[in-house]
Short mmCIF file of C-alpha atoms in Angstrom, two decimals:
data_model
loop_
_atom_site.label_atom_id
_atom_site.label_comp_id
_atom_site.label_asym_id
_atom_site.label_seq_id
_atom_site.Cartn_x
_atom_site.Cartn_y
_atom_site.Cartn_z
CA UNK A 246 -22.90 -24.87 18.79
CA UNK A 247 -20.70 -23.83 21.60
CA UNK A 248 -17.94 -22.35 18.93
CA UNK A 249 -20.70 -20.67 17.03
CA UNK A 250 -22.22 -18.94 19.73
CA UNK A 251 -18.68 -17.89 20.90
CA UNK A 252 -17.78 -16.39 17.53
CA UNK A 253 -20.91 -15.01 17.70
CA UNK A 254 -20.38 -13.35 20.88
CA UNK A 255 -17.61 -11.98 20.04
CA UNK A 256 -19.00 -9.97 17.30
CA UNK A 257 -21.36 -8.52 19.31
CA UNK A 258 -18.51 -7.23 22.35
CA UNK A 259 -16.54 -6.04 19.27
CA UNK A 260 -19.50 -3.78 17.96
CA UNK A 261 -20.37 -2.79 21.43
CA UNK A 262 -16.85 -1.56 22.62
CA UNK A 263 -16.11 -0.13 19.37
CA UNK A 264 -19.52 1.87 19.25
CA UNK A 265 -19.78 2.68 22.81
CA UNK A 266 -16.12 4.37 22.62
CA UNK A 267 -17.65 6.44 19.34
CA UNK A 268 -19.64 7.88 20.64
CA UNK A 269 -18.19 8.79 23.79
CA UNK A 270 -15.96 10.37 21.97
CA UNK A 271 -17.89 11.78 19.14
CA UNK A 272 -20.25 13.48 20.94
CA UNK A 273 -17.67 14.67 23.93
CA UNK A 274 -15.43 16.47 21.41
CA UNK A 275 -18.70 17.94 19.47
CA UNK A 276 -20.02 19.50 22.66
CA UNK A 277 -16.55 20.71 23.67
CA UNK A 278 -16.08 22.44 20.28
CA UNK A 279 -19.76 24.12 20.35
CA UNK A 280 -18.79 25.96 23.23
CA UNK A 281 -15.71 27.43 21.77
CA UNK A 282 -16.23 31.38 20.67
CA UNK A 283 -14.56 30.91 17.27
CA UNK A 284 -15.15 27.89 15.28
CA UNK A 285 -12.78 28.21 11.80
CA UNK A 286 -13.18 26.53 8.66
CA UNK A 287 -10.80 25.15 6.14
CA UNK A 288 -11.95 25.47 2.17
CA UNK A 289 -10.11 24.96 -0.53
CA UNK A 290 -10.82 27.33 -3.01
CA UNK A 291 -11.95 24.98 -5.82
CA UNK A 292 -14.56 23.60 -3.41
CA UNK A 293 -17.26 26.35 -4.77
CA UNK A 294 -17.60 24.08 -7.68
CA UNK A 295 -18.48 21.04 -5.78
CA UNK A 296 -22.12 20.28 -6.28
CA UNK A 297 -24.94 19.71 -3.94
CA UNK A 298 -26.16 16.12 -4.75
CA UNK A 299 -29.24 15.22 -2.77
CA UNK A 300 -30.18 11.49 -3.21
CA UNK A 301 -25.94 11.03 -2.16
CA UNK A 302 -27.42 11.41 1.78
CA UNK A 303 -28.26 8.11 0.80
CA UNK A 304 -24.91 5.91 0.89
CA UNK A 305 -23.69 8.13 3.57
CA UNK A 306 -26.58 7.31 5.89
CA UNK A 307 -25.54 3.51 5.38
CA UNK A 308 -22.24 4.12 6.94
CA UNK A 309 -23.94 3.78 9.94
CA UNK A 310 -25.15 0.32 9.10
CA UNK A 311 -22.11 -0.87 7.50
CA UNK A 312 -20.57 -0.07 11.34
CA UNK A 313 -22.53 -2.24 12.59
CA UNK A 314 -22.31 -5.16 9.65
CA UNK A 315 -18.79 -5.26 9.41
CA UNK A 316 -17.85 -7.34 12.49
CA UNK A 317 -20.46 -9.65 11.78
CA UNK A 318 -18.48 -10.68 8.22
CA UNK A 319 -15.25 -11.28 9.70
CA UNK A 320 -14.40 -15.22 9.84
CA UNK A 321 -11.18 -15.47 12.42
CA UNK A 322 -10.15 -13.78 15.75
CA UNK A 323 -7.07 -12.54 14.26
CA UNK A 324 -9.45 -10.96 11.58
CA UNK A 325 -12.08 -9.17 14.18
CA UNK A 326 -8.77 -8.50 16.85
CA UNK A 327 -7.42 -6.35 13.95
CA UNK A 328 -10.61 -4.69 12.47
CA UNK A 329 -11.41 -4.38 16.36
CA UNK A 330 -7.97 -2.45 16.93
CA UNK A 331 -8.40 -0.34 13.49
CA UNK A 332 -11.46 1.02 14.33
CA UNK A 333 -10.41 2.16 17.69
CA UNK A 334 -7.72 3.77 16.61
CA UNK A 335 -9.43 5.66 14.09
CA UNK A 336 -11.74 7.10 16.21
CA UNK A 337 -9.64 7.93 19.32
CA UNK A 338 -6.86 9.56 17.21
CA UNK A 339 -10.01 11.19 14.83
CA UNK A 340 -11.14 12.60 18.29
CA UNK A 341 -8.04 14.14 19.59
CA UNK A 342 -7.63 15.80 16.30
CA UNK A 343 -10.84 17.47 16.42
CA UNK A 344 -10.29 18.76 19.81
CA UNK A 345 -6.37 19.66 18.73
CA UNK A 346 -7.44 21.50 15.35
CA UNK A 347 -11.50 22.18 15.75
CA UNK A 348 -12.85 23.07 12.42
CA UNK A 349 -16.64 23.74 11.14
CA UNK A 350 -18.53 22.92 7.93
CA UNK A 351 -19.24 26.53 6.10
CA UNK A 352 -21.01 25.79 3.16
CA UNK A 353 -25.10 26.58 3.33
CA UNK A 354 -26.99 23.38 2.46
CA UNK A 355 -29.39 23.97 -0.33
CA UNK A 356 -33.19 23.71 0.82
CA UNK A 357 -34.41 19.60 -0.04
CA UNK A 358 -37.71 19.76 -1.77
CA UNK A 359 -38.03 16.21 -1.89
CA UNK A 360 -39.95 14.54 1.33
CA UNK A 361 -37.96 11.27 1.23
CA UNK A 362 -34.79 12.63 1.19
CA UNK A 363 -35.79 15.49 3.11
CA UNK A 364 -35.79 12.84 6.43
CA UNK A 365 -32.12 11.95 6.21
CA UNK A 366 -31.17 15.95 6.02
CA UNK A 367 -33.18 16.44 8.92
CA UNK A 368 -31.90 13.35 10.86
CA UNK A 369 -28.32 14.99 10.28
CA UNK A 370 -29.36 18.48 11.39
CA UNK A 371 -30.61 17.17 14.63
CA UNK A 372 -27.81 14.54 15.24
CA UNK A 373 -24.90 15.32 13.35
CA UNK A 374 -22.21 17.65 14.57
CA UNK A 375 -21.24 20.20 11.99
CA UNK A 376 -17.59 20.69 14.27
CA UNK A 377 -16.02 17.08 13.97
CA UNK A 378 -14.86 17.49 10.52
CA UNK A 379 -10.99 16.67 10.52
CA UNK A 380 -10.34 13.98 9.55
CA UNK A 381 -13.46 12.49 8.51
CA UNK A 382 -14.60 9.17 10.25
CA UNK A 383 -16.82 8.20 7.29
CA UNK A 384 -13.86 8.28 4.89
CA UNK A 385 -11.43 6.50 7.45
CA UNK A 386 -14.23 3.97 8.56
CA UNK A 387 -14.63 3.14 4.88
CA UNK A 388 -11.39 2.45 4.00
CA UNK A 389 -11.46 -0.09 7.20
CA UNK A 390 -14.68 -1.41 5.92
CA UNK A 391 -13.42 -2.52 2.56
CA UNK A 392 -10.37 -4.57 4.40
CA UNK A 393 -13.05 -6.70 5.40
CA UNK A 394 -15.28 -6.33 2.46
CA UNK A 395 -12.68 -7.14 -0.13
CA UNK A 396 -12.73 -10.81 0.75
CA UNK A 397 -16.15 -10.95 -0.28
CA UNK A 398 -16.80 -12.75 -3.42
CA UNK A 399 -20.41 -12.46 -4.47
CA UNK A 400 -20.49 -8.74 -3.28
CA UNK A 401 -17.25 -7.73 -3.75
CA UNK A 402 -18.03 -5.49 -6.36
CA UNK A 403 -21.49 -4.09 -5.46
CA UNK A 404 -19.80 -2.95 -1.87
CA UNK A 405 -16.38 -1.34 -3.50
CA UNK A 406 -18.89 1.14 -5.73
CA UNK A 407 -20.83 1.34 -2.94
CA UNK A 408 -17.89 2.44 -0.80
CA UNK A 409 -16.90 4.70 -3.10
CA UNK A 410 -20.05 6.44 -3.76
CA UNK A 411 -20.15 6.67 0.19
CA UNK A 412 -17.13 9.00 0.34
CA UNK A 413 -17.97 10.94 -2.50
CA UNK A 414 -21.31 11.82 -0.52
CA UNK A 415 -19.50 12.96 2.33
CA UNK A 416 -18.94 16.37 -0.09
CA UNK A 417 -21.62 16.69 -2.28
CA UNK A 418 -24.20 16.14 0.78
CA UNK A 419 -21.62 19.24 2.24
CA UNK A 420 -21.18 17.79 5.36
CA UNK A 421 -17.52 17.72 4.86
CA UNK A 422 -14.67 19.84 2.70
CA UNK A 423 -11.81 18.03 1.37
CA UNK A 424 -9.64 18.13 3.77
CA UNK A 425 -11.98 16.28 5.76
CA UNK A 426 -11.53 13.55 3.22
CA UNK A 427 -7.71 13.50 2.58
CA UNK A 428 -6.98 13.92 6.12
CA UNK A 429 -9.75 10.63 6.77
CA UNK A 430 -7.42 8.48 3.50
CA UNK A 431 -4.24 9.24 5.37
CA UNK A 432 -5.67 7.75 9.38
CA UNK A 433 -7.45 5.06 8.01
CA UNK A 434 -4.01 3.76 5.81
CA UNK A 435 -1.87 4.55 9.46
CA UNK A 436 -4.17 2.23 10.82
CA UNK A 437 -3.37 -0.57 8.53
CA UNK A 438 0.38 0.30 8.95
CA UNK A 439 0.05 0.24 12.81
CA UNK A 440 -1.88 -2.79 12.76
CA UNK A 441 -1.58 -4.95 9.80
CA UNK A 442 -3.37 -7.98 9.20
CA UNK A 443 -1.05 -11.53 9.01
CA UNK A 444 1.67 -9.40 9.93
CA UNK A 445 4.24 -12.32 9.64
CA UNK A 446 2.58 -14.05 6.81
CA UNK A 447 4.69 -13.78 3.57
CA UNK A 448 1.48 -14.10 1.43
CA UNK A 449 0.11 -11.11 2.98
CA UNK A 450 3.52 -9.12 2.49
CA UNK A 451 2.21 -7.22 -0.37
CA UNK A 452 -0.80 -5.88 1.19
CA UNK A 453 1.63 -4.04 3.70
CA UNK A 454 4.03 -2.41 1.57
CA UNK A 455 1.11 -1.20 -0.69
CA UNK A 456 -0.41 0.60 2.38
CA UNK A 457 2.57 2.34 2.41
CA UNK A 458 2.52 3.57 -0.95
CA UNK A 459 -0.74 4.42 -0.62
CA UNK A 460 -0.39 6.29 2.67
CA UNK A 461 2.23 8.31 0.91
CA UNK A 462 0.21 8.81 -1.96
CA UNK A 463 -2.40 10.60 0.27
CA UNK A 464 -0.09 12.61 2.14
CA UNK A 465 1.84 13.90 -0.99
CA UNK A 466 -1.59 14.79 -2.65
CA UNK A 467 -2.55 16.50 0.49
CA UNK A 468 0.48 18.85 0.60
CA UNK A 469 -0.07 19.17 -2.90
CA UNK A 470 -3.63 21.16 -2.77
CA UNK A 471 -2.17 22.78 0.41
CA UNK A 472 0.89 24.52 -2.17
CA UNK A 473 -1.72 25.09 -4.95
CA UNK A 474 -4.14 26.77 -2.18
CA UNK A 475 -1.39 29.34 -0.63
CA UNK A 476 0.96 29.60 -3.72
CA UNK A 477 -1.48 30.63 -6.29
CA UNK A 478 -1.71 34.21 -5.75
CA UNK A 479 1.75 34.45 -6.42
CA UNK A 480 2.32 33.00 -9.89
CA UNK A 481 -0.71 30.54 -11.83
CA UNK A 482 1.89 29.44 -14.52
CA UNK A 483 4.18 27.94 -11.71
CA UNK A 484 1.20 27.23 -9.97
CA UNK A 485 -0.23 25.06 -12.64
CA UNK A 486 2.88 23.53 -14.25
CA UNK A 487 3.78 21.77 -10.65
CA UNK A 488 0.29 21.09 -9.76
CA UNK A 489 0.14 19.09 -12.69
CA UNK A 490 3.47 17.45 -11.90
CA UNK A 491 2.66 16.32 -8.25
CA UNK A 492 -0.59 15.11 -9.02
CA UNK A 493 1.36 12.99 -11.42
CA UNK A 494 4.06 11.92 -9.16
CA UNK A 495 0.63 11.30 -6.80
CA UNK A 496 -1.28 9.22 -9.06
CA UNK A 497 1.77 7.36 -9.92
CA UNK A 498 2.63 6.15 -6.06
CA UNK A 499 -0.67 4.70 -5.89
CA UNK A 500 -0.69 2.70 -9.18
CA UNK A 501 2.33 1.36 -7.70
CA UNK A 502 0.65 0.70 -4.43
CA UNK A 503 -2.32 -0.93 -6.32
CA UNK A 504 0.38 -2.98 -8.34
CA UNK A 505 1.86 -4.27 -4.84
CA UNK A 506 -1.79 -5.32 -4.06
CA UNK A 507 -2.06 -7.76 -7.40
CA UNK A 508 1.62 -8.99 -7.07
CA UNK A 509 2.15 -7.94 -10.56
CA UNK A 510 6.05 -8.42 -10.84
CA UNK A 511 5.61 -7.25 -15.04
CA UNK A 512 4.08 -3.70 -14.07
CA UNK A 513 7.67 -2.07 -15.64
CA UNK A 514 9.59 -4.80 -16.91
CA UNK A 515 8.50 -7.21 -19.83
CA UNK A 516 9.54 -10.86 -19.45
CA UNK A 517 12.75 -9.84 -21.60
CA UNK A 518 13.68 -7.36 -18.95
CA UNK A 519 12.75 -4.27 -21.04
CA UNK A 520 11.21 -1.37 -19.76
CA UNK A 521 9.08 0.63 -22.58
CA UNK A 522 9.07 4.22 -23.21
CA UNK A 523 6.23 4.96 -22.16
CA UNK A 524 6.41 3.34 -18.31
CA UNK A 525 9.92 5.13 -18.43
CA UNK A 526 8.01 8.44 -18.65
CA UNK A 527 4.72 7.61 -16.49
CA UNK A 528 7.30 6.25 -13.58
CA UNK A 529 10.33 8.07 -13.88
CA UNK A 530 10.15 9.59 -10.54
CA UNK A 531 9.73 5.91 -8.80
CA UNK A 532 12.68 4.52 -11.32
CA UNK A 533 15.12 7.60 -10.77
CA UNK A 534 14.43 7.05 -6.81
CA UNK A 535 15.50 3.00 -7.40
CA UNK A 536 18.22 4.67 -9.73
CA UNK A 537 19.91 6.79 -6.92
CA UNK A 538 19.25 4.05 -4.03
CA UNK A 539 21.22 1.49 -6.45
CA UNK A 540 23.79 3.69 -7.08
CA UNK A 541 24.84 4.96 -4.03
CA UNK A 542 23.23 2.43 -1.36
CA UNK A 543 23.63 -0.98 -2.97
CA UNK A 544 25.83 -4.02 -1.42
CA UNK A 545 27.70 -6.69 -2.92
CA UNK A 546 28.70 -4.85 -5.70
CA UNK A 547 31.19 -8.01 -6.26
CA UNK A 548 29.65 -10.71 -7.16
CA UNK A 549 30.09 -13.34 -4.03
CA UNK A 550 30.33 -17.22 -4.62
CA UNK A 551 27.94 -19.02 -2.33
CA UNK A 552 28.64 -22.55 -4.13
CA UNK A 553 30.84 -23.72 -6.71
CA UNK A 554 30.65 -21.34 -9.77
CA UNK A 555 27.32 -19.74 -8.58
CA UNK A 556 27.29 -16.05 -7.06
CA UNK A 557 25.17 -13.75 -5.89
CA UNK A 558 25.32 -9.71 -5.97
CA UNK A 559 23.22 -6.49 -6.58
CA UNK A 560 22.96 -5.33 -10.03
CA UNK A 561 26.47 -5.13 -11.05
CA UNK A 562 27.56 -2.24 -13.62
CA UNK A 563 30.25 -2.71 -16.20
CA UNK A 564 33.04 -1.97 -13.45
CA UNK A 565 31.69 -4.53 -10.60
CA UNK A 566 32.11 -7.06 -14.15
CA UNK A 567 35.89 -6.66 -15.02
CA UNK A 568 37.02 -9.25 -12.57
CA UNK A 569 34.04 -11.74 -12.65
CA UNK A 570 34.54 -12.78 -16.87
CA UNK A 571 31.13 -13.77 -18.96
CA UNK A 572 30.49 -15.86 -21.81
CA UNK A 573 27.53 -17.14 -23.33
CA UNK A 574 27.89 -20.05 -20.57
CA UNK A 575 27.41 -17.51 -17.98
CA UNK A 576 23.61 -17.93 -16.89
CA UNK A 577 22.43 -14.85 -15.30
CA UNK A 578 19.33 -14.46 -13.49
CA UNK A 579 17.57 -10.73 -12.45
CA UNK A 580 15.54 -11.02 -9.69
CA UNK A 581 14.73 -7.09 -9.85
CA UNK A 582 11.16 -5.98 -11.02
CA UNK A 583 12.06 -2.24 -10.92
CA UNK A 584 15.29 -1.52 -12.94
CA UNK A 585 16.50 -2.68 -15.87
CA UNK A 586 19.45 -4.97 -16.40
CA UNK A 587 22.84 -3.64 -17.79
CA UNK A 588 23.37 -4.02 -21.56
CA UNK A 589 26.40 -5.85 -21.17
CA UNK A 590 25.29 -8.93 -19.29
CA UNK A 591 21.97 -8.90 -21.67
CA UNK A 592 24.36 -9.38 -24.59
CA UNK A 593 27.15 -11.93 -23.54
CA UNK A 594 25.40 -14.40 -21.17
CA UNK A 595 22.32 -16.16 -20.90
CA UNK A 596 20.07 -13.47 -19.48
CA UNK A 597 17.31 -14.87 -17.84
CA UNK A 598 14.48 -12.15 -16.19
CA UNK A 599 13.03 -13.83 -13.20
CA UNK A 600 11.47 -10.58 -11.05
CA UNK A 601 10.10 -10.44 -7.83
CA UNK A 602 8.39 -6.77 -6.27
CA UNK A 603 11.27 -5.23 -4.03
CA UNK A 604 10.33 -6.17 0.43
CA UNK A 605 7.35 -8.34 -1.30
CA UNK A 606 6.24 -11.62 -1.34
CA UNK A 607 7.65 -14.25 -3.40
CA UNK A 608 5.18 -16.61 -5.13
CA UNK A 609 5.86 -20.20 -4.02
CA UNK A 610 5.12 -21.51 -7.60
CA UNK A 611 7.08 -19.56 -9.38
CA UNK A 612 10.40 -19.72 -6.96
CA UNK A 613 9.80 -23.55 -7.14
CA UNK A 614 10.20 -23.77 -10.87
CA UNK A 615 13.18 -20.65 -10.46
CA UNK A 616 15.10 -23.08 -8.10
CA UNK A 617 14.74 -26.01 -10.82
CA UNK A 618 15.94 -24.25 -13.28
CA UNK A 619 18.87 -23.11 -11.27
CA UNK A 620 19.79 -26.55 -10.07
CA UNK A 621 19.30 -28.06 -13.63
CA UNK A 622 21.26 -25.43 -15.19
CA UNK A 623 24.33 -26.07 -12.71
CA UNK A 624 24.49 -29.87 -12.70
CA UNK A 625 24.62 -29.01 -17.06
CA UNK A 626 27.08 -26.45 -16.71
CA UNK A 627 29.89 -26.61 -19.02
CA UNK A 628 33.83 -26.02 -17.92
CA UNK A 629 33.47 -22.22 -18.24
CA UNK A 630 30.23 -21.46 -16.76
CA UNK A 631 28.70 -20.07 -13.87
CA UNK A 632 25.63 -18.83 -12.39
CA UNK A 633 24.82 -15.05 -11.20
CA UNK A 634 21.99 -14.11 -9.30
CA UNK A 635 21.37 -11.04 -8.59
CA UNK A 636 18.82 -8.43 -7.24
CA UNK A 637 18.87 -4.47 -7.22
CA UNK A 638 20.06 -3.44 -4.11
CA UNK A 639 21.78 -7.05 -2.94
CA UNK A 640 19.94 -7.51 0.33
CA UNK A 641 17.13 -9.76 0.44
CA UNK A 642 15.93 -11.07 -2.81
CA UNK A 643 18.99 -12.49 -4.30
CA UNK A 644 19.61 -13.71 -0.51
CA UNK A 645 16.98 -15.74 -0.51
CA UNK A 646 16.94 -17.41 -3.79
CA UNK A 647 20.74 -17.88 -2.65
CA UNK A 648 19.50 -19.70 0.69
CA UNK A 649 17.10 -22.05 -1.17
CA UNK A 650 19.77 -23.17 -4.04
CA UNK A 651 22.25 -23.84 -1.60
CA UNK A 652 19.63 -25.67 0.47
CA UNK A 653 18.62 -27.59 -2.92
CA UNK A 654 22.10 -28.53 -4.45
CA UNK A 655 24.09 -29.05 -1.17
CA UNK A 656 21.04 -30.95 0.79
CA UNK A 657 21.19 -28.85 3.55
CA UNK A 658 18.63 -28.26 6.18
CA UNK A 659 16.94 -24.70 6.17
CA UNK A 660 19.11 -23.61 9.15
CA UNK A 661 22.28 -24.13 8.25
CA UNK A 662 21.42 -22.88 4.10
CA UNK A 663 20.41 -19.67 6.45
CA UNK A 664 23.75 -19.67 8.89
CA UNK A 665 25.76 -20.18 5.19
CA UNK A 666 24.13 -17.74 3.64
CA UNK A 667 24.68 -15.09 6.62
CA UNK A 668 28.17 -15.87 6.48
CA UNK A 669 29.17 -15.16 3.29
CA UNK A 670 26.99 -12.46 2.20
CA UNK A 671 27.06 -10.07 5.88
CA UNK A 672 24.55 -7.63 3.66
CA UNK A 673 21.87 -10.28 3.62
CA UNK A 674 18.54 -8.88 5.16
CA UNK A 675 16.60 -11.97 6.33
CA UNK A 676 13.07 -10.65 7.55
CA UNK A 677 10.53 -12.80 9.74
CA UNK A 678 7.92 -13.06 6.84
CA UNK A 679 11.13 -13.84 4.64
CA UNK A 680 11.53 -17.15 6.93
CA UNK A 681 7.81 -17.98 6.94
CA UNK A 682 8.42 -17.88 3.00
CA UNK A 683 11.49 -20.16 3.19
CA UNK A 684 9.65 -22.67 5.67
CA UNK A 685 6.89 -22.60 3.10
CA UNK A 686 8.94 -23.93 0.42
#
């Protein structure tokens, strides 16, 4: 009873600091701004066509409720530390921005001739500030909501279209423009970055790199609509043409960022290693940026022997191959999810695609059986084989499958398979979730 009160307790401070600094701050930085002789407003032009959606006042009201909700479903300290810290954040750094860059809300409300939903609109009118618009807290608190919502099972869905429909209101109730809302995607994903959840836990690896993608997602559409809004007087062919393109190249970073999220290590290559056509054209941009980083930033271009006949590198190219010979008793194994392998080592060896996402988690499961394979494959080896692992860029992922087959075969303890490993490949990036991984296994 003790615990549970405790927990509970601590709920209850969380909500309290966290809404006792909102609106301190919220309502300081609205009253400083309605003094201020000129008041500007930031539309994009599109934004006429927007429309004015009445019964939407009613998932933004709940924001309100889901702020005070949300600390009440979180089940560690860790959990309600971080959510605690999030939330802060967004609402300090959301103040100093609307105090830095004060903008209004310009667009006329239509009249409400309904009486129930006439309420809300009035509420706002009275208690809302039509100043503290960039970025927007509802967006940013949403986004914070759903880290805690997500591990909901029964209502998982229910809340996520119920999230959604919440920032949607914030511009067809016009209380906010769009820039409002991009600016609001952007804060809330800085938060994660700045204060990620499990931040050492390899199983929650994934969830930080996508937050990345996504961040950059965000930002890219947002300068994006800021070209299209200044450019198009100039030239609307242009205009169009690479509005089209970076809303692509937008779309595309957060697919990749949702992809992250599920651990989906086939999202580009099939379990042959092929890439198809068509996810050659949808991510071209993401595979011509892991083209150029392999080409000009990659290590261990020369395959490096770590035990008896088996070696590690990047992806080697036809040169890095004339000195390390292959038959069809060469096993190789491609750890890399992103690019494809080259033709030559898919044709004379025994190509084996085994991916893992690039800075990512590994699966425990799946490296288990990897590392059986491996080790069953090199006690069978015949006179003239070998065993190459590789990854794309040779720093961590071929590293680490290195570390656990020397560990396997030569019955080592993890320290010294680590001490080995950082001794014969110097390029080997060994990251603190990387050794929670390894201490896993």
């Amino acid at each position: 009873m003790d615990e549970k009160r405790l927990k509970i307790s601590q709920k209850i401070y969380a909500l309290l600091l966290c809404s006792v600094v909102f609106m301190m701050v919220y309502n300081y930085s609205a009253w400083h701004i309605s003094k201020l002789e000129n008041v500007p407003s930031f539309v994009f032009n599109f934004e006429k066509y927007i429309p004015f959606i009445p019964w939407t006042i009613i998932p933004y009201m709940t924001s309100g409720l889901f702020f005070c909700l949300v600390f009440f479903f979180c089940k560690t300290k860790e959990e309600i530390a971080i959510l605690t810290k999030r939330m802060l954040f967004v609402t300090v750094i959301a103040g100093i921005c609307f105090l830095l860059f004060p903008l209004k809300f310009s667009l006329n409300k239509p009249e409400i001739n309904s009486s129930v939903l006439g309420i809300p609109f009035q509420f706002l009118k009275i208690f809302d500030s039509p100043f503290n618009q960039t970025p927007s807290l509802h967006i940013a608190y949403a986004f914070i909501f759903w880290s805690v919502f997500r591990n909901l099972k029964r209502e998982r869905i229910f809340l996520m279209i119920w999230l959604i429909l919440l920032g949607i209101s914030t511009l067809t109730t016009y209380q906010h423009h769009l820039i409002d809302v991009l600016a609001g995607g952007i804060l809330a994903h800085l938060s994660f970055i700045i204060f990620p959840y499990h931040k050492n836990d390899f199983q929650y690896r994934n969830f930080q790199v996508a937050n990345y993608y996504f961040l950059f997602s965000w930002i890219f559409l947002t300068i994006t609509l800021l070209f299209n809004q200044f450019v198009a007087k100039f030239d609307s062919t242009f205009l169009w043409i690479t509005l089209w393109i970076k809303l692509w190249i937008t779309f595309s970073i957060a697919l990749i960022g949702y992809q992250y999220q599920k651990n989906n290590i086939h999202f580009l290559k099939d379990k042959n290693g092929n890439i198809s056509i068509l996810k050659k054209i949808f991510y071209a941009p993401y595979l011509l940026i892991y083209w150029i980083f392999w080409r000009f930033l990659r290590k261990n271009k020369k395959p490096i022997e770590i035990i008896s006949n088996i070696y590690i590198s990047s992806k080697p190219n036809k040169q890095d191959l004339i000195d390390f010979n292959v038959n069809k008793n060469t096993f190789v194994y491609d750890l890399s999810a992103e690019i494809e392998e080259t033709q030559q080592l898919k044709e004379e060896t025994k190509y084996r695609s085994a991916p893992f996402l690039d800075i990512g988690s590994f699966d425990i499961d799946k490296t288990r059986k990897l590392l059986t394979e491996i080790t069953n494959n090199y006690h069978n080896l015949p006179k003239d084989g070998k065993i190459l692992i590789h990854c794309t860029m040779g720093f961590t992922r071929s590293s680490v499958i290195g570390i656990l087959v020397m560990k396997n075969i030569l019955s080592l303890s993890l320290e010294e398979a680590v001490t080995n490993m950082k001794t014969k490949n110097k390029n080997a990036i060994i990251h603190s979730y990387v050794l929670g991984f390894l201490k896993k296994i």
